[in-house]
Short mmCIF file of C-alpha atoms in Angstrom, two decimals:
data_model
loop_
_atom_site.label_atom_id
_atom_site.label_comp_id
_atom_site.label_asym_id
_atom_site.label_seq_id
_atom_site.Cartn_x
_atom_site.Cartn_y
_atom_site.Cartn_z
CA MET Z 1 -21.20 13.21 4.00
CA PRO Z 2 -23.23 10.29 2.61
CA HIS Z 3 -23.45 10.02 -1.18
CA VAL Z 4 -20.89 12.78 -1.79
CA ARG Z 5 -18.38 11.35 -4.27
CA LEU Z 6 -15.02 13.13 -4.48
CA ASP Z 7 -13.42 10.50 -6.73
CA VAL Z 8 -15.49 11.29 -9.83
CA GLY Z 9 -15.84 14.19 -12.19
CA PRO Z 10 -13.35 16.72 -13.56
CA LEU Z 11 -12.14 17.87 -10.15
CA GLN Z 12 -8.55 18.91 -9.44
CA GLY Z 13 -6.58 20.06 -6.42
CA ILE Z 14 -8.98 18.81 -3.75
CA GLY Z 15 -7.88 19.33 -0.15
CA VAL Z 16 -9.10 16.98 2.57
CA ILE Z 17 -9.41 18.32 6.13
CA VAL Z 18 -9.01 15.86 9.02
CA LYS Z 19 -8.77 16.30 12.76
CA SER Z 20 -5.90 14.01 13.77
CA THR Z 21 -2.64 12.46 12.60
CA SER Z 22 -4.17 8.97 12.70
CA GLU Z 23 -6.85 10.12 10.28
CA VAL Z 24 -4.15 11.57 8.02
CA GLU Z 25 -2.51 8.16 7.66
CA CYS Z 26 -5.75 6.37 6.75
CA VAL Z 27 -6.96 9.03 4.31
CA LYS Z 28 -3.51 9.22 2.71
CA ALA Z 29 -3.51 5.46 2.12
CA ASP Z 30 -6.99 5.64 0.59
CA ILE Z 31 -6.04 8.49 -1.76
CA LEU Z 32 -2.84 6.75 -2.88
CA SER Z 33 -4.90 3.64 -3.64
CA LEU Z 34 -7.29 5.67 -5.81
CA ILE Z 35 -4.36 7.14 -7.73
CA ASP Z 36 -2.45 3.88 -8.10
CA ARG Z 37 -5.57 2.06 -9.33
CA GLY Z 38 -6.22 4.79 -11.88
CA VAL Z 39 -9.57 5.74 -10.34
CA VAL Z 40 -8.39 9.36 -10.15
CA ALA Z 41 -5.45 11.15 -11.71
CA ASN Z 42 -2.42 12.26 -9.75
CA GLY Z 43 -3.33 15.84 -8.87
CA HIS Z 44 -7.04 15.13 -8.33
CA PHE Z 45 -6.28 15.40 -4.60
CA ASP Z 46 -3.73 18.04 -3.68
CA HIS Z 47 -3.23 17.79 0.09
CA ILE Z 48 -4.54 16.66 3.46
CA LEU Z 49 -4.84 19.32 6.15
CA ASP Z 50 -4.40 18.10 9.73
CA ILE Z 51 -6.14 20.72 11.87
CA SER Z 52 -4.56 19.29 15.03
CA ARG Z 53 -1.28 20.76 13.76
CA LEU Z 54 -2.68 24.28 13.40
CA PRO Z 55 -1.74 26.89 16.03
CA PRO Z 56 -4.40 28.52 18.25
CA PRO Z 57 -6.71 30.94 16.40
CA GLN Z 58 -5.22 33.94 18.20
CA ASP Z 59 -1.87 33.21 16.54
CA LEU Z 60 -3.40 33.48 13.08
CA TYR Z 61 -3.34 37.23 13.07
CA ASP Z 62 -2.66 38.02 9.41
CA PRO Z 63 -2.90 36.34 5.99
CA ALA Z 64 0.82 35.50 5.96
CA ALA Z 65 0.53 33.71 9.31
CA VAL Z 66 -2.50 31.78 8.08
CA GLU Z 67 -0.72 30.72 4.90
CA LYS Z 68 2.36 29.60 6.83
CA ALA Z 69 0.28 27.65 9.35
CA ILE Z 70 -1.66 25.86 6.62
CA GLY Z 71 1.57 25.02 4.80
CA ASN Z 72 3.03 23.51 7.97
CA ALA Z 73 -0.10 21.47 8.66
CA ALA Z 74 -0.67 20.22 5.10
CA ILE Z 75 0.55 16.87 3.78
CA THR Z 76 1.03 16.66 0.02
CA PHE Z 77 1.52 13.66 -2.28
CA ASP Z 78 4.58 14.80 -4.23
CA GLY Z 79 6.97 12.60 -2.25
CA TYR Z 80 5.11 9.40 -3.13
CA PHE Z 81 5.69 9.60 -6.87
CA ASN Z 82 8.74 10.07 -9.11
CA LEU Z 83 11.20 8.64 -6.61
CA PRO Z 84 14.92 8.83 -7.54
CA GLU Z 85 15.88 6.04 -9.94
CA ALA Z 86 18.68 4.86 -7.67
CA GLU Z 87 16.23 4.40 -4.79
CA VAL Z 88 13.83 2.43 -6.98
CA THR Z 89 16.60 0.21 -8.37
CA ALA Z 90 17.94 -0.54 -4.89
CA ALA Z 91 14.49 -1.54 -3.63
CA VAL Z 92 13.84 -3.82 -6.63
CA ASP Z 93 17.25 -5.47 -6.33
CA GLN Z 94 16.78 -6.09 -2.62
CA PHE Z 95 13.32 -7.54 -3.11
CA ARG Z 96 14.43 -9.77 -5.98
CA ALA Z 97 17.31 -11.11 -3.88
CA TRP Z 98 14.92 -12.01 -1.05
CA VAL Z 99 12.50 -13.80 -3.38
CA GLN Z 100 15.36 -15.73 -4.97
CA ALA Z 101 16.73 -16.69 -1.55
CA VAL Z 102 13.36 -18.07 -0.44
CA GLU Z 103 13.03 -19.98 -3.71
CA ARG Z 104 16.47 -21.59 -3.29
CA ALA Z 105 15.70 -22.59 0.31
CA SER Z 106 12.31 -24.16 -0.42
CA GLY Z 107 13.33 -27.59 -1.65
CA GLN Z 108 11.49 -29.62 -4.23
CA PRO Z 109 8.14 -28.55 -5.70
CA GLU Z 110 5.14 -29.99 -3.88
CA ALA Z 111 1.95 -31.18 -5.53
CA GLY Z 112 -1.31 -29.37 -4.91
CA ASP Z 113 -3.65 -26.76 -6.34
CA SER Z 114 -2.68 -24.53 -9.22
CA GLY Z 115 -3.12 -20.79 -8.99
CA ALA Z 116 -1.34 -17.51 -8.36
CA CYS Z 117 0.22 -16.07 -5.23
CA TRP Z 118 1.49 -12.58 -4.37
CA LEU Z 119 3.02 -10.84 -1.39
CA TRP Z 120 0.41 -8.44 -0.04
CA LEU Z 121 2.02 -5.28 1.40
CA LEU Z 122 -0.44 -3.52 3.69
CA ASP Z 123 1.32 -0.12 3.88
CA SER Z 124 0.95 1.66 0.54
CA THR Z 125 2.65 4.77 1.96
CA HIS Z 126 6.00 3.17 2.86
CA PRO Z 127 8.98 4.31 0.72
CA PHE Z 128 9.93 0.69 -0.04
CA VAL Z 129 6.42 -0.05 -1.30
CA ARG Z 130 6.31 3.20 -3.28
CA ALA Z 131 9.56 2.23 -5.00
CA LEU Z 132 8.18 -1.20 -5.96
CA VAL Z 133 4.98 0.42 -7.26
CA GLN Z 134 6.98 2.85 -9.37
CA ALA Z 135 9.01 -0.03 -10.80
CA GLY Z 136 5.89 -2.01 -11.67
CA ARG Z 137 6.89 -4.79 -9.29
CA VAL Z 138 3.74 -4.15 -7.24
CA ILE Z 139 0.24 -4.09 -8.74
CA VAL Z 140 -2.96 -2.90 -7.05
CA ASN Z 141 -6.10 -4.96 -7.43
CA LYS Z 142 -9.63 -3.57 -7.51
CA GLU Z 143 -9.98 -3.96 -3.75
CA GLY Z 144 -6.90 -1.83 -3.15
CA ARG Z 145 -4.47 -4.57 -2.15
CA TYR Z 146 -0.84 -3.86 -3.04
CA LEU Z 147 0.46 -7.14 -4.45
CA ALA Z 148 4.12 -7.81 -5.20
CA CYS Z 149 4.70 -10.18 -8.11
CA LEU Z 150 6.81 -13.21 -7.20
CA THR Z 151 8.11 -14.20 -10.63
CA GLU Z 152 11.21 -15.85 -9.17
CA PHE Z 153 9.11 -18.56 -7.51
CA ASP Z 154 8.89 -21.76 -9.54
CA GLY Z 155 5.43 -21.87 -11.08
CA VAL Z 156 5.46 -25.66 -10.88
CA ARG Z 157 5.09 -25.40 -7.11
CA SER Z 158 1.57 -25.74 -5.72
CA VAL Z 159 -0.14 -22.56 -4.65
CA GLU Z 160 -0.21 -23.91 -1.08
CA GLN Z 161 3.58 -24.26 -1.09
CA ARG Z 162 3.99 -20.76 -2.54
CA GLU Z 163 1.73 -19.38 0.21
CA GLN Z 164 4.10 -20.76 2.83
CA MET Z 165 7.09 -19.45 0.90
CA THR Z 166 5.45 -16.04 0.74
CA LEU Z 167 5.05 -16.04 4.52
CA GLU Z 168 8.81 -16.61 4.79
CA LEU Z 169 9.37 -13.72 2.41
CA ALA Z 170 7.03 -11.56 4.50
CA LYS Z 171 9.26 -12.12 7.55
CA LEU Z 172 12.27 -10.79 5.64
CA VAL Z 173 10.43 -7.68 4.45
CA ASP Z 174 8.95 -6.99 7.86
CA ALA Z 175 12.27 -7.45 9.66
CA GLU Z 176 14.02 -4.98 7.36
CA HIS Z 177 11.30 -2.40 6.71
CA ASP Z 178 8.67 -2.95 9.45
CA ILE Z 179 5.84 -3.47 6.95
CA ASP Z 180 2.84 -5.69 7.67
CA CYS Z 181 2.67 -8.19 4.83
CA THR Z 182 1.36 -11.65 4.05
CA TYR Z 183 0.25 -13.81 1.13
CA PHE Z 184 -2.68 -13.20 -1.20
CA SER Z 185 -3.54 -16.13 -3.45
CA VAL Z 186 -6.06 -17.18 -6.09
CA HIS Z 187 -6.63 -20.91 -6.39
CA GLY Z 188 -7.30 -22.08 -9.92
CA GLY Z 189 -6.80 -18.63 -11.42
CA GLN Z 190 -4.04 -16.22 -12.36
CA GLY Z 191 -5.64 -12.77 -12.07
CA GLU Z 192 -5.30 -10.52 -9.04
CA ASP Z 193 -9.07 -9.91 -9.10
CA ASP Z 194 -10.10 -13.53 -9.56
CA VAL Z 195 -12.14 -15.44 -6.99
CA PRO Z 196 -11.99 -17.36 -4.81
CA TYR Z 197 -9.02 -15.72 -3.17
CA TYR Z 198 -7.31 -16.55 0.10
CA VAL Z 199 -5.36 -14.41 2.54
CA ASP Z 200 -3.79 -14.76 5.96
CA GLU Z 201 -6.06 -12.94 8.44
CA SER Z 202 -3.35 -11.93 10.90
CA PHE Z 203 -3.72 -8.23 10.12
CA LEU Z 204 -7.43 -7.53 10.52
CA ASP Z 205 -6.51 -4.65 12.84
CA ASN Z 206 -4.41 -2.90 10.18
CA ARG Z 207 -6.17 0.44 9.80
CA LEU Z 208 -4.41 1.41 6.57
CA PHE Z 209 -6.45 -1.25 4.76
CA TYR Z 210 -9.26 -2.29 7.10
CA ASN Z 211 -10.57 1.20 7.86
CA ILE Z 212 -12.51 1.36 11.09
CA ASP Z 213 -14.30 4.10 13.00
CA PHE Z 214 -11.94 6.62 14.56
#
């Protein structure tokens, strides 16, 4: 519905109805991005209802059956926040160990441009990413990119060298957790919203970020 804004105003408990599981995944990623960026509060959106998971109308013969069917077809956001502390700690420790390993294997610092570089994780719904978000290890920029801070990388290294190091880190994360990820860098700046920015374009078909027509 053009011009209808559901991310503004004092609204609470909004349910979003979609027609397929693939739409659920894209809408869920968009809603999580709104929450993580602070555009809306947690609770602004309550659930996503996938009507493809509803039984035939003739099976919805009484209010109890309708309520049960809706409950089975609804996806809520509770499981994406307030993860167990042990799960969060394990994810942070694993990620830190990978970043440190890449740093140790990268040889001497190379000259080049100054700037900042992050690991861009394209699946904001993945438990590993959710744990890093909860720990503050991942930030979300204004365009909705989930960027993992790489503080273990030597800041003396050029941003070009850190981009290549981040690609090596991305292979480790993808091999273990099956998450599309790559570098996101800002040359000559330090902020995640600065321009110009640079990014590997290998994942232009990733629908969780680059939403396309269904």
